[in-house]
Amino acid sequence: MIEEGSKSSKSMVEKRQLFMEMRAQNFDVIRLSTYRTACKLRFVQKRCNLHLVDVWNMIEAFRDNGLSTLDHNAEINVSRLETILSSIFYQLNKRLPTTHQINVEQSIGLLLNFIVATYDSEGHGKLTVFAMKAMLATMCGGKILDKLRYIFSQISDSNGVMVYAKFDQFLREVLKLPTAVFEGPSFGYTEHSVRTCFPQQKKILLNTFLDVLMADPPPQYLVWLPLMHRLANVENVFHPVECSYCRSESMMGFRYRCQQCHGYQLCQSCFWRGHASGPHSNQHQMKEHSSWKSPAKKLSHAISKSLGCMPIGEPPHPVFPEAAERPQDLAHTTSTLESPSRLDEEHRLIARYAARLAAEASNSTQCPPTDLSFNFDANKQQRQLIAELENKNREILQEIQRLRLEHEQASQPTPEKAQQNPTLLAELRLLRHRKDELERRMSALQESRRELMVQLEGLMRLLKDEEQKQASQTGSSPHSSPSHSASCTMPMPIRSTSAGSTPTHTPQDCLAGVGDDVLDAFSQGVPRNLRNDLLVAADSITNTMSSLVKELHSVDDGLEDEEENMRNGREKVSSLKHPGKRQSTPSF
């Protein structure tokens, strides 16, 4: 008894898991019920991985599981529903790359519990085929145009005219989705739902049906359906604009611009929650933007529109032929269908999808077939062609992988290749050694140049100070000796960082490494003309600088020669590594 109770409690937790996760997202803070419903259903779609299943894949799954031959009001049990969902998600994993595989069992469990909670709230353990088709075709991924075309094929007769009773049945089933996410008061089914969509009693063909459901705005009861698709398209859209309320410097998703307050824009989070600041009010009309255009693009768009270079408005969908297509010949099928005319449009959609896959996979110059009345034999041939093309594609991919591995192995250096020409390798090592030696020599010459410049700066400062002292002593004591003051204001040694600091060594130590003329100017005991000696020393330093510059130029020329030799060496090595590669010669 305890084990049965634990299993029952675990089953209840699994059934409520999706709804608990949805409540944790706090969607109820969204002020508008339309956005609130669309966000909740989009969360369910992504959490169950239905956004990865295209509507064409869903139609194919219906056919593979035999649902196309069943009446709309036929009932299936939960066990068969689970089998259908398993085939859908396992086929999805086959199409996805290995790095993006989904958890099939978890997706099946979440979606199965959501469908049962939505369409079998009384616990009968069964639901109709039409209810399952309507739910999966609405919640799967793909374009809304393709979904509405498939839905119209399920609610129209053999003449391509919508049956109001079937459309009413579709609204009953599809409006259970908002009710399942606790938005029934806003979008629940009523007896007047059909008349709000098509207020006038008239013949509704496919184009009229698409015009009404894809209009802006769409019918009130289905306004959340196109919004859910717009949410999927703008999840990764970036707007480089600052929100006027939260001051966020960028927006993701929708962007809303006030039609009354100039330059007032809100991000989707602030708009959904009803935030406003300054003179802006929630009662102001807001325009929804799903993309960002720079001012330059806006200006060019306005100019093109004003000059008539582009159409002012584009139709929301392509125009399809109004005449009903010829019904398919189902006499050769092995199973007896109760209402074959009702399934014509569905079979034609499946055939078109198979033809599109064949055209994309073959990538040939053959034109696609224009006759839309395909039979089952042609469909079988197309599937065989698709299978053959897929096999060829796998063989081509294997061949590409093999060639890539051979190329990588050929490009990797091996010891055998390195030992093919030891003379060339020795020459390369010698070139590298010579380059390093020249770089070290050039660094040493640059350091010597810097030290000579520091020494020359100190000597020139000393000469200037000596002239000032001689001028001052001439005015005060004309018999003072300039050589004595010069010996007291000698500069720092050559490697000192400050040329004007006080010396801490004797003049002979300070002049270590200086030219002979400068050394003689300070080493002789007999007083000399210090000005002339300093000028001689400056000339010596200038000559040394000239020779240093010549040496640097010679080093640069040597480096260029060495670099040229190294390039020639690399070309030789490249020719050894790739003996089959030849330089192309221009043809005249």
Coordinates of N, CA, C and O in Angstrom, one line a residue, residues 472-558:
S472 N 79.5 85.7 -13.5 CA 79.2 86.3 -12.1 C 80.5 86.6 -11.4 O 80.6 87.6 -10.7
Q473 N 81.6 85.7 -11.5 CA 82.9 86.0 -10.9 C 83.6 87.1 -11.5 O 84.4 87.8 -10.8
T474 N 83.4 87.4 -12.8 CA 84.0 88.5 -13.4 C 83.5 89.8 -12.8 O 84.2 90.8 -12.6
G475 N 82.2 89.8 -12.4 CA 81.6 91.0 -11.8 C 82.0 91.1 -10.3 O 82.2 92.2 -9.8
S476 N 82.3 90.0 -9.6 CA 82.6 90.1 -8.2 C 84.1 89.9 -7.9 O 84.7 90.8 -7.2
S477 N 84.7 88.9 -8.4 CA 86.2 88.6 -8.1 C 86.8 88.2 -9.4 O 86.8 87.1 -9.8
P478 N 87.5 89.1 -10.1 CA 88.0 88.8 -11.4 C 89.2 87.9 -11.3 O 89.7 87.4 -12.3
H479 N 89.8 87.7 -10.1 CA 91.0 86.8 -10.0 C 90.7 85.4 -9.6 O 91.6 84.6 -9.3
S480 N 89.4 85.1 -9.6 CA 89.0 83.7 -9.2 C 89.3 82.7 -10.3 O 89.4 83.1 -11.5
S481 N 89.6 81.5 -10.0 CA 90.0 80.5 -11.0 C 88.8 79.7 -11.5 O 88.1 79.1 -10.6
P482 N 88.5 79.7 -12.8 CA 87.3 78.9 -13.3 C 87.5 77.4 -13.2 O 86.6 76.7 -13.1
S483 N 88.8 77.0 -13.3 CA 89.0 75.6 -13.2 C 88.6 75.0 -11.9 O 88.2 73.8 -11.8
H484 N 88.8 75.8 -10.8 CA 88.4 75.3 -9.5 C 86.9 75.0 -9.4 O 86.5 74.0 -8.8
S485 N 86.1 76.0 -9.9 CA 84.7 75.8 -9.8 C 84.2 74.7 -10.7 O 83.2 74.0 -10.4
A486 N 84.9 74.5 -11.8 CA 84.5 73.4 -12.7 C 84.7 72.1 -12.1 O 83.9 71.2 -12.3
S487 N 85.8 72.0 -11.3 CA 86.0 70.7 -10.6 C 85.0 70.4 -9.5 O 84.8 69.2 -9.1
C488 N 84.3 71.4 -9.1 CA 83.2 71.2 -8.0 C 81.9 70.9 -8.6 O 81.0 70.6 -7.9
T489 N 81.7 71.1 -9.9 CA 80.3 70.9 -10.5 C 80.4 69.9 -11.7 O 79.8 70.1 -12.7
M490 N 81.2 68.9 -11.5 CA 81.2 67.9 -12.5 C 79.9 67.1 -12.6 O 79.2 66.9 -11.6
P491 N 79.6 66.5 -13.8 CA 78.3 65.8 -13.9 C 78.4 64.4 -13.3 O 79.5 64.0 -12.9
M492 N 77.3 63.7 -13.2 CA 77.3 62.3 -12.7 C 78.0 61.4 -13.7 O 78.3 61.8 -14.9
P493 N 78.2 60.1 -13.3 CA 78.8 59.2 -14.3 C 77.9 58.9 -15.4 O 76.7 59.3 -15.5
I494 N 78.4 58.2 -16.4 CA 77.7 58.0 -17.7 C 76.4 57.3 -17.5 O 75.4 57.7 -18.0
R495 N 76.3 56.3 -16.6 CA 75.0 55.5 -16.4 C 74.1 56.1 -15.4 O 73.2 55.5 -14.9
S496 N 74.3 57.4 -15.0 CA 73.4 58.1 -14.0 C 72.1 58.4 -14.7 O 72.1 58.7 -15.9
T497 N 71.0 58.4 -13.9 CA 69.7 58.7 -14.5 C 69.4 60.1 -14.5 O 68.5 60.6 -15.1
S498 N 70.2 61.0 -13.7 CA 69.9 62.4 -13.7 C 71.2 63.1 -14.0 O 72.2 63.0 -13.2
A499 N 71.2 63.8 -15.1 CA 72.5 64.5 -15.5 C 72.9 65.7 -14.7 O 74.0 66.1 -14.6
G500 N 71.9 66.3 -13.9 CA 72.3 67.5 -13.2 C 72.4 67.2 -11.7 O 72.4 68.2 -10.9
S501 N 72.6 66.0 -11.2 CA 72.7 65.7 -9.8 C 74.1 65.9 -9.3 O 75.1 66.0 -10.1
T502 N 74.3 65.9 -8.0 CA 75.7 66.2 -7.5 C 76.6 65.0 -7.6 O 76.1 63.9 -7.3
P503 N 77.9 65.2 -8.0 CA 78.7 64.0 -8.2 C 79.2 63.4 -6.9 O 79.3 64.2 -5.9
T504 N 79.4 62.1 -6.9 CA 79.9 61.4 -5.7 C 81.2 60.8 -5.9 O 81.7 60.1 -5.0
H505 N 81.9 61.0 -7.1 CA 83.2 60.4 -7.4 C 84.1 61.5 -7.9 O 83.6 62.6 -8.1
T506 N 85.3 61.2 -8.0 CA 86.3 62.1 -8.5 C 86.1 62.3 -10.0 O 85.4 61.6 -10.7
P507 N 86.6 63.4 -10.6 CA 86.4 63.7 -12.0 C 86.9 62.6 -12.9 O 86.3 62.3 -13.9
Q508 N 88.0 61.9 -12.5 CA 88.5 60.9 -13.3 C 87.6 59.7 -13.3 O 87.4 59.0 -14.4
D509 N 87.0 59.4 -12.2 CA 86.0 58.3 -12.2 C 84.8 58.6 -13.0 O 84.2 57.8 -13.6
C510 N 84.4 59.9 -12.9 CA 83.1 60.3 -13.6 C 83.3 60.2 -15.1 O 82.3 60.0 -15.8
L511 N 84.6 60.4 -15.6 CA 84.8 60.4 -17.0 C 85.3 59.1 -17.5 O 85.9 59.0 -18.6
A512 N 85.1 58.0 -16.8 CA 85.5 56.7 -17.3 C 84.7 56.3 -18.5 O 83.5 56.4 -18.4
G513 N 85.4 56.0 -19.6 CA 84.7 55.6 -20.8 C 84.4 56.8 -21.7 O 83.9 56.6 -22.8
V514 N 84.8 58.0 -21.3 CA 84.6 59.2 -22.2 C 85.8 59.3 -23.1 O 86.9 58.8 -22.9
G515 N 85.6 60.0 -24.2 CA 86.7 60.2 -25.2 C 88.0 60.8 -24.6 O 88.0 61.5 -23.6
D516 N 89.1 60.7 -25.4 CA 90.4 61.2 -24.9 C 90.4 62.7 -24.7 O 91.0 63.2 -23.8
D517 N 89.8 63.4 -25.7 CA 89.8 64.9 -25.6 C 89.1 65.3 -24.3 O 89.6 66.3 -23.6
V518 N 88.0 64.8 -24.0 CA 87.3 65.2 -22.8 C 88.1 64.8 -21.6 O 88.1 65.5 -20.6
L519 N 88.7 63.6 -21.6 CA 89.5 63.1 -20.4 C 90.7 64.0 -20.2 O 91.0 64.4 -19.1
D520 N 91.3 64.4 -21.3 CA 92.5 65.4 -21.2 C 92.1 66.7 -20.6 O 92.8 67.4 -19.9
A521 N 90.9 67.1 -20.9 CA 90.4 68.4 -20.5 C 90.3 68.5 -19.0 O 90.4 69.6 -18.4
F522 N 90.1 67.3 -18.3 CA 89.9 67.4 -16.8 C 91.1 66.7 -16.1 O 91.1 66.8 -14.9
S523 N 92.0 66.0 -16.8 CA 93.0 65.2 -16.1 C 94.3 66.0 -15.9 O 95.1 65.8 -15.0
Q524 N 94.6 67.0 -16.8 CA 95.8 67.8 -16.6 C 95.7 68.7 -15.4 O 94.7 69.3 -15.2
G525 N 96.9 68.8 -14.8 CA 96.9 69.7 -13.6 C 97.0 71.2 -14.0 O 96.6 72.1 -13.2
V526 N 97.6 71.5 -15.1 CA 97.7 72.9 -15.5 C 96.3 73.4 -16.0 O 95.6 72.8 -16.7
P527 N 96.0 74.6 -15.5 CA 94.7 75.1 -15.9 C 94.6 75.4 -17.4 O 95.5 75.8 -18.0
R528 N 93.5 75.0 -18.0 CA 93.3 75.1 -19.4 C 92.0 75.9 -19.6 O 91.2 76.1 -18.7
N529 N 91.8 76.2 -20.9 CA 90.6 76.8 -21.3 C 89.5 75.8 -21.3 O 89.4 75.0 -22.3
L530 N 88.6 75.7 -20.3 CA 87.6 74.7 -20.2 C 86.6 74.7 -21.4 O 86.1 73.7 -21.8
R531 N 86.3 75.9 -21.8 CA 85.3 76.1 -22.9 C 85.8 75.4 -24.1 O 85.1 74.6 -24.8
N532 N 87.1 75.6 -24.5 CA 87.6 74.9 -25.7 C 87.6 73.4 -25.6 O 87.3 72.7 -26.5
D533 N 88.0 73.0 -24.3 CA 88.1 71.5 -24.1 C 86.7 70.9 -24.3 O 86.5 69.8 -24.8
L534 N 85.7 71.6 -23.7 CA 84.3 71.0 -23.8 C 83.9 71.0 -25.3 O 83.1 70.1 -25.7
L535 N 84.2 72.0 -26.0 CA 83.8 72.0 -27.4 C 84.5 70.8 -28.2 O 83.9 70.2 -29.0
V536 N 85.8 70.6 -27.8 CA 86.5 69.5 -28.4 C 85.8 68.1 -28.1 O 85.6 67.2 -28.9
A537 N 85.4 68.1 -26.8 CA 84.7 66.9 -26.3 C 83.4 66.7 -27.1 O 83.0 65.6 -27.4
A538 N 82.7 67.8 -27.3 CA 81.4 67.7 -28.0 C 81.6 67.2 -29.4 O 80.8 66.4 -30.0
D539 N 82.7 67.7 -30.1 CA 83.0 67.3 -31.5 C 83.3 65.8 -31.4 O 82.9 65.0 -32.4
S540 N 84.0 65.3 -30.4 CA 84.3 63.9 -30.3 C 83.0 63.0 -30.2 O 82.9 62.0 -30.8
I541 N 82.1 63.5 -29.4 CA 80.9 62.8 -29.2 C 80.1 62.8 -30.5 O 79.4 61.8 -30.9
T542 N 80.1 63.9 -31.2 CA 79.4 64.0 -32.5 C 79.9 63.0 -33.5 O 79.2 62.3 -34.2
N543 N 81.3 62.9 -33.6 CA 81.9 62.0 -34.5 C 81.5 60.5 -34.1 O 81.2 59.7 -34.9
T544 N 81.5 60.3 -32.7 CA 81.1 59.0 -32.3 C 79.7 58.6 -32.7 O 79.4 57.5 -33.1
M545 N 78.8 59.6 -32.6 CA 77.4 59.4 -32.9 C 77.3 59.1 -34.4 O 76.5 58.3 -34.8
S546 N 78.1 59.8 -35.3 CA 78.0 59.6 -36.7 C 78.4 58.2 -37.0 O 77.8 57.5 -37.8
S547 N 79.5 57.7 -36.4 CA 80.0 56.4 -36.6 C 78.9 55.4 -36.1 O 78.7 54.3 -36.7
L548 N 78.3 55.7 -35.0 CA 77.3 54.8 -34.5 C 76.1 54.7 -35.4 O 75.5 53.6 -35.7
V549 N 75.6 55.8 -36.0 CA 74.5 55.8 -37.0 C 74.9 54.9 -38.2 O 74.1 54.1 -38.7
K550 N 76.2 55.1 -38.7 CA 76.6 54.3 -39.8 C 76.6 52.8 -39.4 O 76.2 51.9 -40.2
E551 N 77.0 52.5 -38.2 CA 77.0 51.1 -37.8 C 75.6 50.5 -37.7 O 75.3 49.4 -38.1
L552 N 74.6 51.4 -37.2 CA 73.2 51.0 -37.2 C 72.7 50.7 -38.5 O 71.9 49.7 -38.8
H553 N 73.0 51.6 -39.5 CA 72.5 51.4 -40.9 C 73.1 50.1 -41.4 O 72.4 49.3 -42.1
S554 N 74.4 49.8 -41.1 CA 74.9 48.5 -41.6 C 74.3 47.3 -41.0 O 74.0 46.3 -41.6
V555 N 73.9 47.4 -39.7 CA 73.2 46.4 -39.0 C 71.8 46.1 -39.7 O 71.4 45.0 -39.9
D556 N 71.1 47.3 -40.0 CA 69.8 47.1 -40.6 C 69.9 46.4 -42.0 O 69.1 45.6 -42.3
D557 N 70.9 46.8 -42.8 CA 71.1 46.2 -44.0 C 71.4 44.7 -43.9 O 70.9 43.8 -44.6
G558 N 72.2 44.4 -42.8 CA 72.5 43.0 -42.5 C 71.3 42.2 -42.2 O 71.1 41.0 -42.6

